[in-house]
Amino acid sequence: MRFTQAMRSYILGDVNSHCANILALSSLLNIIGTGAFTSITVVFLLQSAQLSAHELGSGLALSGIVALGASSQAPRLIHRIGARRSLLAVTAISGAAAISYIAVRGTVSLVLIATVAIAAQRAGAVCRLVIISREFSNEQRVAIRAQLQVAANLGFGLGALIGAGALTLASIEAYNAVITFNMLTYAAAWILLRGLPGDTADGAQSRRLALHDRTFLLVSVCGAASAMHNAILPTAIPFWLAKHAGLPKPLAAVMLILNTTMVLLLQVRVARNVDSLSAARMTHRRVGLLLALACGMISLAEGSGSLAIGILLISGVVYTWAEMCQSSAAWRIAFDLIPPDSAPAYHATYSTITSLGTMIAPAVVVFVLEASGSWGWPILGLMFASACWLTGVVAGQ
């Protein structure tokens, strides 16, 4: 028992409130289901819905764009019924959308269902941030956000294992079982979320207030550009290994496992060190240097020898440390700059801008690596370093 408590404290930190536990556990359940479904999405839709690759890609891309506009209305919902009730509502909608994928039979139905699912998921993230802003002190908020990140990494890894099992069976029945499981995780999360504290008035101000806050908008744009490095492991590394290096292709999976393990063990502890806005600004500048270093190391990992493999794995450690620091600094800056009485509008604006960066990041990193050849990684490192430096500067205005 003492060992279990010690490990929980080491991984999740010292914040141990009823509200924090509900948020973390419900997020874990959601993301286990999401991870399982994400693993089978492409294969399921190609086989069951009989979509072409073009129809699938364009349908998902259109859904993501439309969902941005839909999820931006989250502040209105939160103001009308409160963050807790809003979170319960969008969780129920997410569950309904999850099971509806079984009925996809064409591009139109895919776009409709995926748009609802993505919009509800993003709105739920805004609701969680508003609840964190309302229920916890400024010193606790980053720690709680770090706990949710740990839950996300753990949940996605567990879900991917479930999805891998379904892919091994390679049957429509197995894929339908995963979709049903995903829906059930939302149902279980909804039951847990009912235990959250009751609602109070949440942010009556119009979203225009956030849109007229120039400092906040600049920080959001620079932060979104900084966070585009998140496309390195899932997109840039596999692409580079496939096109430009003689290294083993499974190294991409090894680096993802390394990243997940480090985040699980260290994210909350790293977040503790970013305890003020000034610390967050300084952390962003250091992160820029670490990202430039990691990208430079990757560019040196040519060939198929053990030295190249070692360099690539070490670059993965450097990158993951930079990722954890950047995330912690971004959370601190966001929570410090957002007025508590306008949290819904500000969090929704920040989330929308960040989502835009996330959407274009894979295309950007692939384009740079493809167009720049051997200079691709140094150019990416310079881009990320510049974005991080600008974020630190703008946040101090």
Short mmCIF file of C-alpha atoms in Angstrom, two decimals:
data_model
loop_
_atom_site.label_atom_id
_atom_site.label_comp_id
_atom_site.label_asym_id
_atom_site.label_seq_id
_atom_site.Cartn_x
_atom_site.Cartn_y
_atom_site.Cartn_z
CA MET A 1 0.00 0.00 0.00
CA ARG A 2 2.77 2.44 0.90
CA PHE A 3 4.59 1.61 -2.35
CA THR A 4 1.40 2.25 -4.36
CA GLN A 5 0.83 5.57 -2.61
CA ALA A 6 4.45 6.56 -3.14
CA MET A 7 4.25 5.74 -6.88
CA ARG A 8 0.99 7.67 -7.21
CA SER A 9 2.55 10.69 -5.52
CA TYR A 10 5.66 10.41 -7.70
CA ILE A 11 3.73 10.16 -10.97
CA LEU A 12 0.63 12.27 -10.26
CA GLY A 13 1.98 14.72 -7.69
CA ASP A 14 0.64 15.91 -4.37
CA VAL A 15 -2.72 17.34 -5.47
CA ASN A 16 -5.21 14.71 -4.33
CA SER A 17 -8.68 16.23 -4.26
CA HIS A 18 -11.98 14.57 -5.12
CA CYS A 19 -12.45 16.89 -8.10
CA ALA A 20 -8.93 16.26 -9.43
CA ASN A 21 -9.37 12.50 -9.13
CA ILE A 22 -12.65 12.60 -11.05
CA LEU A 23 -11.15 14.70 -13.84
CA ALA A 24 -8.09 12.46 -14.15
CA LEU A 25 -9.98 9.15 -14.05
CA SER A 26 -12.71 10.28 -16.45
CA SER A 27 -10.06 11.54 -18.87
CA LEU A 28 -8.23 8.23 -18.60
CA LEU A 29 -11.39 6.30 -19.45
CA ASN A 30 -12.22 8.60 -22.38
CA ILE A 31 -8.77 8.33 -23.88
CA ILE A 32 -8.50 4.55 -23.50
CA GLY A 33 -11.57 4.32 -25.73
CA THR A 34 -10.29 7.03 -28.06
CA GLY A 35 -6.90 5.35 -28.35
CA ALA A 36 -8.51 2.02 -29.21
CA PHE A 37 -10.79 3.59 -31.82
CA THR A 38 -8.02 5.73 -33.33
CA SER A 39 -5.96 2.59 -33.91
CA ILE A 40 -8.67 1.01 -36.06
CA THR A 41 -10.31 4.10 -37.61
CA VAL A 42 -8.68 4.02 -41.04
CA VAL A 43 -8.96 0.26 -41.54
CA PHE A 44 -12.55 0.15 -40.25
CA LEU A 45 -13.79 3.00 -42.43
CA LEU A 46 -12.06 1.68 -45.54
CA GLN A 47 -13.47 -1.83 -45.06
CA SER A 48 -16.87 -1.26 -43.43
CA ALA A 49 -17.93 2.05 -44.94
CA GLN A 50 -16.19 1.19 -48.23
CA LEU A 51 -14.72 4.66 -48.55
CA SER A 52 -11.83 5.38 -50.86
CA ALA A 53 -8.62 6.74 -49.41
CA HIS A 54 -9.40 10.15 -50.94
CA GLU A 55 -12.93 10.21 -49.52
CA LEU A 56 -11.65 9.20 -46.09
CA GLY A 57 -8.88 11.81 -46.00
CA SER A 58 -10.99 14.67 -47.32
CA GLY A 59 -13.91 13.72 -45.07
CA LEU A 60 -11.83 13.71 -41.89
CA ALA A 61 -10.07 16.95 -42.88
CA LEU A 62 -13.39 18.71 -43.55
CA SER A 63 -14.77 17.40 -40.26
CA GLY A 64 -11.82 18.84 -38.34
CA ILE A 65 -12.28 22.26 -39.94
CA VAL A 66 -16.05 22.41 -39.37
CA ALA A 67 -15.63 21.14 -35.80
CA LEU A 68 -13.38 24.12 -35.02
CA GLY A 69 -16.28 26.49 -35.60
CA ALA A 70 -18.74 24.31 -33.73
CA SER A 71 -16.54 23.84 -30.67
CA SER A 72 -15.90 27.59 -30.50
CA GLN A 73 -19.47 27.94 -29.21
CA ALA A 74 -18.53 26.17 -25.96
CA PRO A 75 -18.40 29.46 -23.96
CA ARG A 76 -22.07 30.14 -24.74
CA LEU A 77 -23.08 26.70 -23.54
CA ILE A 78 -20.96 27.07 -20.38
CA HIS A 79 -22.47 30.47 -19.62
CA ARG A 80 -25.98 29.15 -20.15
CA ILE A 81 -25.83 25.92 -18.10
CA GLY A 82 -22.43 25.93 -16.34
CA ALA A 83 -19.18 24.06 -16.94
CA ARG A 84 -20.18 20.87 -15.11
CA ARG A 85 -23.48 20.43 -16.94
CA SER A 86 -21.80 21.37 -20.21
CA LEU A 87 -19.14 18.71 -19.66
CA LEU A 88 -21.83 16.13 -18.92
CA ALA A 89 -23.72 17.14 -22.07
CA VAL A 90 -20.74 16.99 -24.44
CA THR A 91 -19.59 13.69 -22.90
CA ALA A 92 -23.00 12.20 -23.64
CA ILE A 93 -22.86 13.60 -27.17
CA SER A 94 -19.36 12.13 -27.61
CA GLY A 95 -20.64 8.71 -26.58
CA ALA A 96 -23.52 8.91 -29.02
CA ALA A 97 -21.21 10.01 -31.82
CA ALA A 98 -18.76 7.22 -30.97
CA ILE A 99 -21.31 4.45 -31.46
CA SER A 100 -22.68 6.17 -34.58
CA TYR A 101 -19.49 5.36 -36.53
CA ILE A 102 -20.96 1.89 -37.03
CA ALA A 103 -23.58 3.52 -39.27
CA VAL A 104 -21.10 5.35 -41.55
CA ARG A 105 -21.77 4.38 -45.17
CA GLY A 106 -20.47 7.32 -47.15
CA THR A 107 -18.67 10.64 -47.07
CA VAL A 108 -21.69 12.65 -45.93
CA SER A 109 -22.41 10.47 -42.91
CA LEU A 110 -18.69 10.39 -42.06
CA VAL A 111 -18.44 14.18 -42.08
CA LEU A 112 -21.58 14.61 -39.97
CA ILE A 113 -20.61 12.05 -37.33
CA ALA A 114 -16.92 12.98 -37.18
CA THR A 115 -17.77 16.70 -36.92
CA VAL A 116 -20.04 16.08 -33.94
CA ALA A 117 -17.47 13.79 -32.30
CA ILE A 118 -14.53 16.18 -32.76
CA ALA A 119 -16.50 19.28 -31.74
CA ALA A 120 -17.80 17.58 -28.58
CA GLN A 121 -14.32 16.36 -27.69
CA ARG A 122 -12.83 19.85 -28.04
CA ALA A 123 -15.69 21.45 -26.14
CA GLY A 124 -15.13 18.92 -23.36
CA ALA A 125 -11.50 19.97 -23.12
CA VAL A 126 -12.59 23.60 -22.69
CA CYS A 127 -15.06 22.60 -19.98
CA ARG A 128 -12.34 20.75 -18.07
CA LEU A 129 -10.03 23.78 -18.22
CA VAL A 130 -12.81 26.06 -16.95
CA ILE A 131 -13.47 23.67 -14.04
CA ILE A 132 -9.75 23.59 -13.22
CA SER A 133 -9.64 27.41 -13.27
CA ARG A 134 -12.67 27.59 -10.99
CA GLU A 135 -11.92 24.83 -8.48
CA PHE A 136 -8.17 25.12 -7.93
CA SER A 137 -5.69 27.76 -6.87
CA ASN A 138 -3.19 29.22 -9.30
CA GLU A 139 -0.45 27.06 -7.75
CA GLN A 140 -2.46 23.86 -8.30
CA ARG A 141 -3.77 24.38 -11.84
CA VAL A 142 -0.62 23.44 -13.75
CA ALA A 143 -0.20 20.32 -11.58
CA ILE A 144 -3.78 19.25 -12.36
CA ARG A 145 -3.25 19.90 -16.06
CA ALA A 146 -0.09 17.79 -15.90
CA GLN A 147 -2.09 14.97 -14.28
CA LEU A 148 -4.53 15.06 -17.19
CA GLN A 149 -1.59 14.84 -19.61
CA VAL A 150 -0.28 11.78 -17.79
CA ALA A 151 -3.75 10.22 -17.95
CA ALA A 152 -3.90 11.01 -21.67
CA ASN A 153 -0.58 9.31 -22.42
CA LEU A 154 -1.39 6.27 -20.32
CA GLY A 155 -4.91 5.97 -21.72
CA PHE A 156 -3.84 6.30 -25.33
CA GLY A 157 -1.17 3.64 -24.87
CA LEU A 158 -3.62 1.20 -23.28
CA GLY A 159 -6.20 1.94 -25.94
CA ALA A 160 -3.68 1.34 -28.72
CA LEU A 161 -3.05 -2.13 -27.30
CA ILE A 162 -6.78 -2.88 -27.45
CA GLY A 163 -6.92 -1.56 -31.00
CA ALA A 164 -3.93 -3.69 -31.96
CA GLY A 165 -5.81 -6.77 -30.78
CA ALA A 166 -8.77 -5.88 -33.00
CA LEU A 167 -6.46 -5.29 -35.96
CA THR A 168 -4.92 -8.71 -35.36
CA LEU A 169 -8.37 -10.31 -35.55
CA ALA A 170 -9.06 -8.21 -38.66
CA SER A 171 -12.84 -8.63 -38.64
CA ILE A 172 -15.75 -6.22 -38.77
CA GLU A 173 -17.07 -7.78 -35.56
CA ALA A 174 -13.81 -6.94 -33.75
CA TYR A 175 -13.91 -3.37 -35.03
CA ASN A 176 -17.55 -2.98 -33.96
CA ALA A 177 -16.59 -4.28 -30.52
CA VAL A 178 -13.93 -1.57 -30.22
CA ILE A 179 -16.44 1.09 -31.27
CA THR A 180 -18.90 -0.17 -28.66
CA PHE A 181 -16.13 -0.19 -26.05
CA ASN A 182 -15.31 3.42 -26.93
CA MET A 183 -18.94 4.39 -26.35
CA LEU A 184 -18.96 2.56 -23.00
CA THR A 185 -15.88 4.47 -21.81
CA TYR A 186 -17.80 7.71 -22.39
CA ALA A 187 -20.75 6.29 -20.46
CA ALA A 188 -18.49 5.37 -17.54
CA ALA A 189 -16.84 8.80 -17.65
CA TRP A 190 -20.28 10.47 -17.65
CA ILE A 191 -21.20 8.60 -14.45
CA LEU A 192 -17.95 9.71 -12.81
CA LEU A 193 -18.35 13.34 -13.91
CA ARG A 194 -21.69 13.59 -12.11
CA GLY A 195 -19.62 13.70 -8.91
CA LEU A 196 -18.01 17.02 -9.81
CA PRO A 197 -18.87 20.08 -7.66
CA GLY A 198 -21.99 22.01 -8.61
CA ASP A 199 -21.93 24.83 -11.11
CA THR A 200 -21.60 28.53 -10.46
CA ALA A 201 -21.90 31.38 -12.93
CA ASP A 202 -19.17 30.87 -15.52
CA GLY A 203 -17.91 33.75 -17.59
CA ALA A 204 -20.76 35.96 -18.71
CA GLN A 205 -18.43 38.05 -20.89
CA SER A 206 -18.63 37.79 -24.65
CA ARG A 207 -15.91 35.91 -26.49
CA ARG A 208 -15.11 39.21 -28.18
CA LEU A 209 -13.28 40.18 -25.00
CA ALA A 210 -10.69 37.46 -25.64
CA LEU A 211 -10.48 38.35 -29.32
CA HIS A 212 -9.66 41.96 -28.44
CA ASP A 213 -6.91 41.00 -25.98
CA ARG A 214 -3.90 41.47 -28.25
CA THR A 215 -1.33 40.12 -25.82
CA PHE A 216 -3.37 36.98 -25.25
CA LEU A 217 -3.91 36.45 -28.98
CA LEU A 218 -0.20 36.88 -29.72
CA VAL A 219 0.70 34.44 -26.95
CA SER A 220 -1.86 31.97 -28.28
CA VAL A 221 -0.53 32.16 -31.85
CA CYS A 222 3.11 31.90 -30.75
CA GLY A 223 2.21 29.07 -28.37
CA ALA A 224 0.42 27.20 -31.14
CA ALA A 225 3.49 27.60 -33.36
CA SER A 226 5.71 26.34 -30.53
CA ALA A 227 3.47 23.32 -29.98
CA MET A 228 3.72 22.29 -33.63
CA HIS A 229 6.75 20.27 -32.54
CA ASN A 230 4.22 17.69 -31.35
CA ALA A 231 4.13 16.43 -34.95
CA ILE A 232 7.76 15.28 -34.73
CA LEU A 233 7.25 11.84 -33.20
CA PRO A 234 3.99 10.71 -34.84
CA THR A 235 4.66 12.22 -38.29
CA ALA A 236 8.15 13.60 -38.95
CA ILE A 237 10.18 10.69 -37.56
CA PRO A 238 8.24 7.93 -39.41
CA PHE A 239 8.34 9.96 -42.62
CA TRP A 240 12.08 10.60 -42.30
CA LEU A 241 12.85 6.96 -41.51
CA ALA A 242 10.83 5.84 -44.51
CA LYS A 243 12.24 8.34 -47.00
CA HIS A 244 15.66 9.60 -45.96
CA ALA A 245 17.44 7.22 -43.61
CA GLY A 246 18.75 3.68 -43.53
CA LEU A 247 17.69 3.18 -39.93
CA PRO A 248 15.19 0.48 -38.87
CA LYS A 249 11.58 1.64 -39.34
CA PRO A 250 10.46 0.25 -35.93
CA LEU A 251 12.60 2.94 -34.27
CA ALA A 252 9.63 5.28 -34.71
CA ALA A 253 7.56 3.06 -32.39
CA VAL A 254 10.47 2.75 -29.94
CA MET A 255 10.75 6.53 -29.72
CA LEU A 256 7.01 6.84 -29.08
CA ILE A 257 7.24 4.28 -26.27
CA LEU A 258 10.23 6.13 -24.82
CA ASN A 259 8.29 9.40 -24.99
CA THR A 260 5.19 7.92 -23.34
CA THR A 261 7.22 6.37 -20.52
CA MET A 262 9.08 9.60 -19.75
CA VAL A 263 5.85 11.62 -19.71
CA LEU A 264 4.17 9.12 -17.39
CA LEU A 265 7.04 9.24 -14.92
CA LEU A 266 8.18 12.86 -15.12
CA GLN A 267 5.52 15.23 -16.48
CA VAL A 268 4.01 16.22 -13.12
CA ARG A 269 7.42 16.67 -11.52
CA VAL A 270 8.58 18.84 -14.42
CA ALA A 271 5.43 20.95 -14.13
CA ARG A 272 6.22 21.71 -10.47
CA ASN A 273 9.29 23.68 -11.53
CA VAL A 274 7.26 26.06 -13.70
CA ASP A 275 5.67 27.88 -10.80
CA SER A 276 5.34 31.42 -12.15
CA LEU A 277 4.89 33.41 -15.34
CA SER A 278 8.54 34.46 -15.33
CA ALA A 279 9.61 30.82 -14.95
CA ALA A 280 7.35 29.88 -17.87
CA ARG A 281 8.89 32.57 -20.08
CA MET A 282 12.41 31.41 -19.25
CA THR A 283 11.39 27.77 -19.78
CA HIS A 284 10.12 28.55 -23.28
CA ARG A 285 13.47 30.04 -24.22
CA ARG A 286 15.32 26.98 -22.94
CA VAL A 287 12.88 24.68 -24.70
CA GLY A 288 13.68 26.37 -27.99
CA LEU A 289 17.35 25.51 -27.56
CA LEU A 290 16.51 21.91 -26.61
CA LEU A 291 14.26 21.47 -29.65
CA ALA A 292 16.97 22.89 -31.91
CA LEU A 293 19.47 20.49 -30.32
CA ALA A 294 17.14 17.49 -30.76
CA CYS A 295 16.47 18.32 -34.40
CA GLY A 296 20.19 18.79 -35.04
CA MET A 297 20.95 15.41 -33.48
CA ILE A 298 18.32 13.70 -35.62
CA SER A 299 19.92 15.15 -38.75
CA LEU A 300 23.22 13.50 -37.74
CA ALA A 301 21.67 10.04 -37.28
CA GLU A 302 22.38 8.80 -40.80
CA GLY A 303 23.21 5.22 -41.72
CA SER A 304 22.23 1.98 -40.07
CA GLY A 305 24.93 1.50 -37.42
CA SER A 306 24.56 1.39 -33.66
CA LEU A 307 25.99 4.92 -33.36
CA ALA A 308 23.20 6.35 -35.51
CA ILE A 309 20.59 4.44 -33.53
CA GLY A 310 22.08 5.69 -30.26
CA ILE A 311 22.07 9.30 -31.49
CA LEU A 312 18.43 9.00 -32.54
CA LEU A 313 17.36 7.55 -29.19
CA ILE A 314 19.27 10.23 -27.26
CA SER A 315 17.61 12.87 -29.43
CA GLY A 316 14.29 11.30 -28.40
CA VAL A 317 15.17 11.82 -24.73
CA VAL A 318 16.16 15.45 -25.37
CA TYR A 319 13.01 16.04 -27.39
CA THR A 320 10.72 14.50 -24.77
CA TRP A 321 12.27 16.63 -22.03
CA ALA A 322 11.68 19.71 -24.19
CA GLU A 323 8.09 18.60 -24.84
CA MET A 324 7.32 18.22 -21.12
CA CYS A 325 8.87 21.60 -20.32
CA GLN A 326 7.07 23.35 -23.18
CA SER A 327 3.72 21.89 -22.17
CA SER A 328 4.20 22.93 -18.54
CA ALA A 329 5.23 26.45 -19.54
CA ALA A 330 2.30 26.80 -21.95
CA TRP A 331 -0.18 25.74 -19.25
CA ARG A 332 1.31 28.20 -16.77
CA ILE A 333 1.18 31.08 -19.25
CA ALA A 334 -2.41 30.29 -20.24
CA PHE A 335 -3.69 30.02 -16.66
CA ASP A 336 -1.83 33.18 -15.58
CA LEU A 337 -3.00 35.34 -18.48
CA ILE A 338 -6.64 34.22 -18.53
CA PRO A 339 -8.96 36.30 -16.29
CA PRO A 340 -10.88 33.92 -13.98
CA ASP A 341 -14.22 35.61 -14.70
CA SER A 342 -13.74 35.16 -18.46
CA ALA A 343 -12.28 31.65 -18.43
CA PRO A 344 -14.73 30.03 -20.90
CA ALA A 345 -14.18 32.60 -23.66
CA TYR A 346 -10.41 32.71 -23.22
CA HIS A 347 -9.94 28.94 -22.98
CA ALA A 348 -12.11 28.40 -26.07
CA THR A 349 -10.10 30.95 -28.04
CA TYR A 350 -6.81 29.44 -26.92
CA SER A 351 -8.05 25.95 -27.76
CA THR A 352 -9.22 26.99 -31.24
CA ILE A 353 -5.88 28.60 -32.13
CA THR A 354 -3.94 25.63 -30.74
CA SER A 355 -6.12 23.21 -32.69
CA LEU A 356 -5.38 25.09 -35.91
CA GLY A 357 -1.67 24.68 -35.23
CA THR A 358 -2.14 21.00 -34.50
CA MET A 359 -4.06 20.50 -37.76
CA ILE A 360 -1.40 22.03 -40.00
CA ALA A 361 1.67 20.79 -38.12
CA PRO A 362 1.95 17.37 -39.86
CA ALA A 363 1.78 18.99 -43.30
CA VAL A 364 4.36 21.62 -42.31
CA VAL A 365 6.97 19.20 -40.97
CA VAL A 366 6.58 16.82 -43.93
CA PHE A 367 6.85 19.70 -46.40
CA VAL A 368 10.00 21.06 -44.77
CA LEU A 369 11.68 17.65 -44.63
CA GLU A 370 10.71 16.83 -48.21
CA ALA A 371 11.64 20.21 -49.70
CA SER A 372 14.84 20.89 -47.76
CA GLY A 373 16.58 17.52 -47.90
CA SER A 374 19.48 17.28 -45.46
CA TRP A 375 18.73 20.80 -44.17
CA GLY A 376 15.18 19.87 -43.18
CA TRP A 377 15.85 19.03 -39.53
CA PRO A 378 18.03 22.11 -38.83
CA ILE A 379 15.34 24.30 -40.41
CA LEU A 380 12.66 22.72 -38.23
CA GLY A 381 14.86 23.23 -35.17
CA LEU A 382 15.28 26.91 -36.06
CA MET A 383 11.53 27.29 -36.59
CA PHE A 384 10.67 25.75 -33.22
CA ALA A 385 13.39 27.68 -31.39
CA SER A 386 12.15 30.98 -32.87
CA ALA A 387 8.52 30.24 -31.95
CA CYS A 388 9.46 29.34 -28.37
CA TRP A 389 11.62 32.46 -27.99
CA LEU A 390 8.79 34.66 -29.31
CA THR A 391 6.32 33.05 -26.92
CA GLY A 392 8.57 33.90 -23.97
CA VAL A 393 8.95 37.49 -25.16
CA VAL A 394 5.27 38.12 -25.93
CA ALA A 395 4.11 36.59 -22.63
CA GLY A 396 6.06 39.27 -20.77
CA GLN A 397 4.29 42.18 -22.44
#
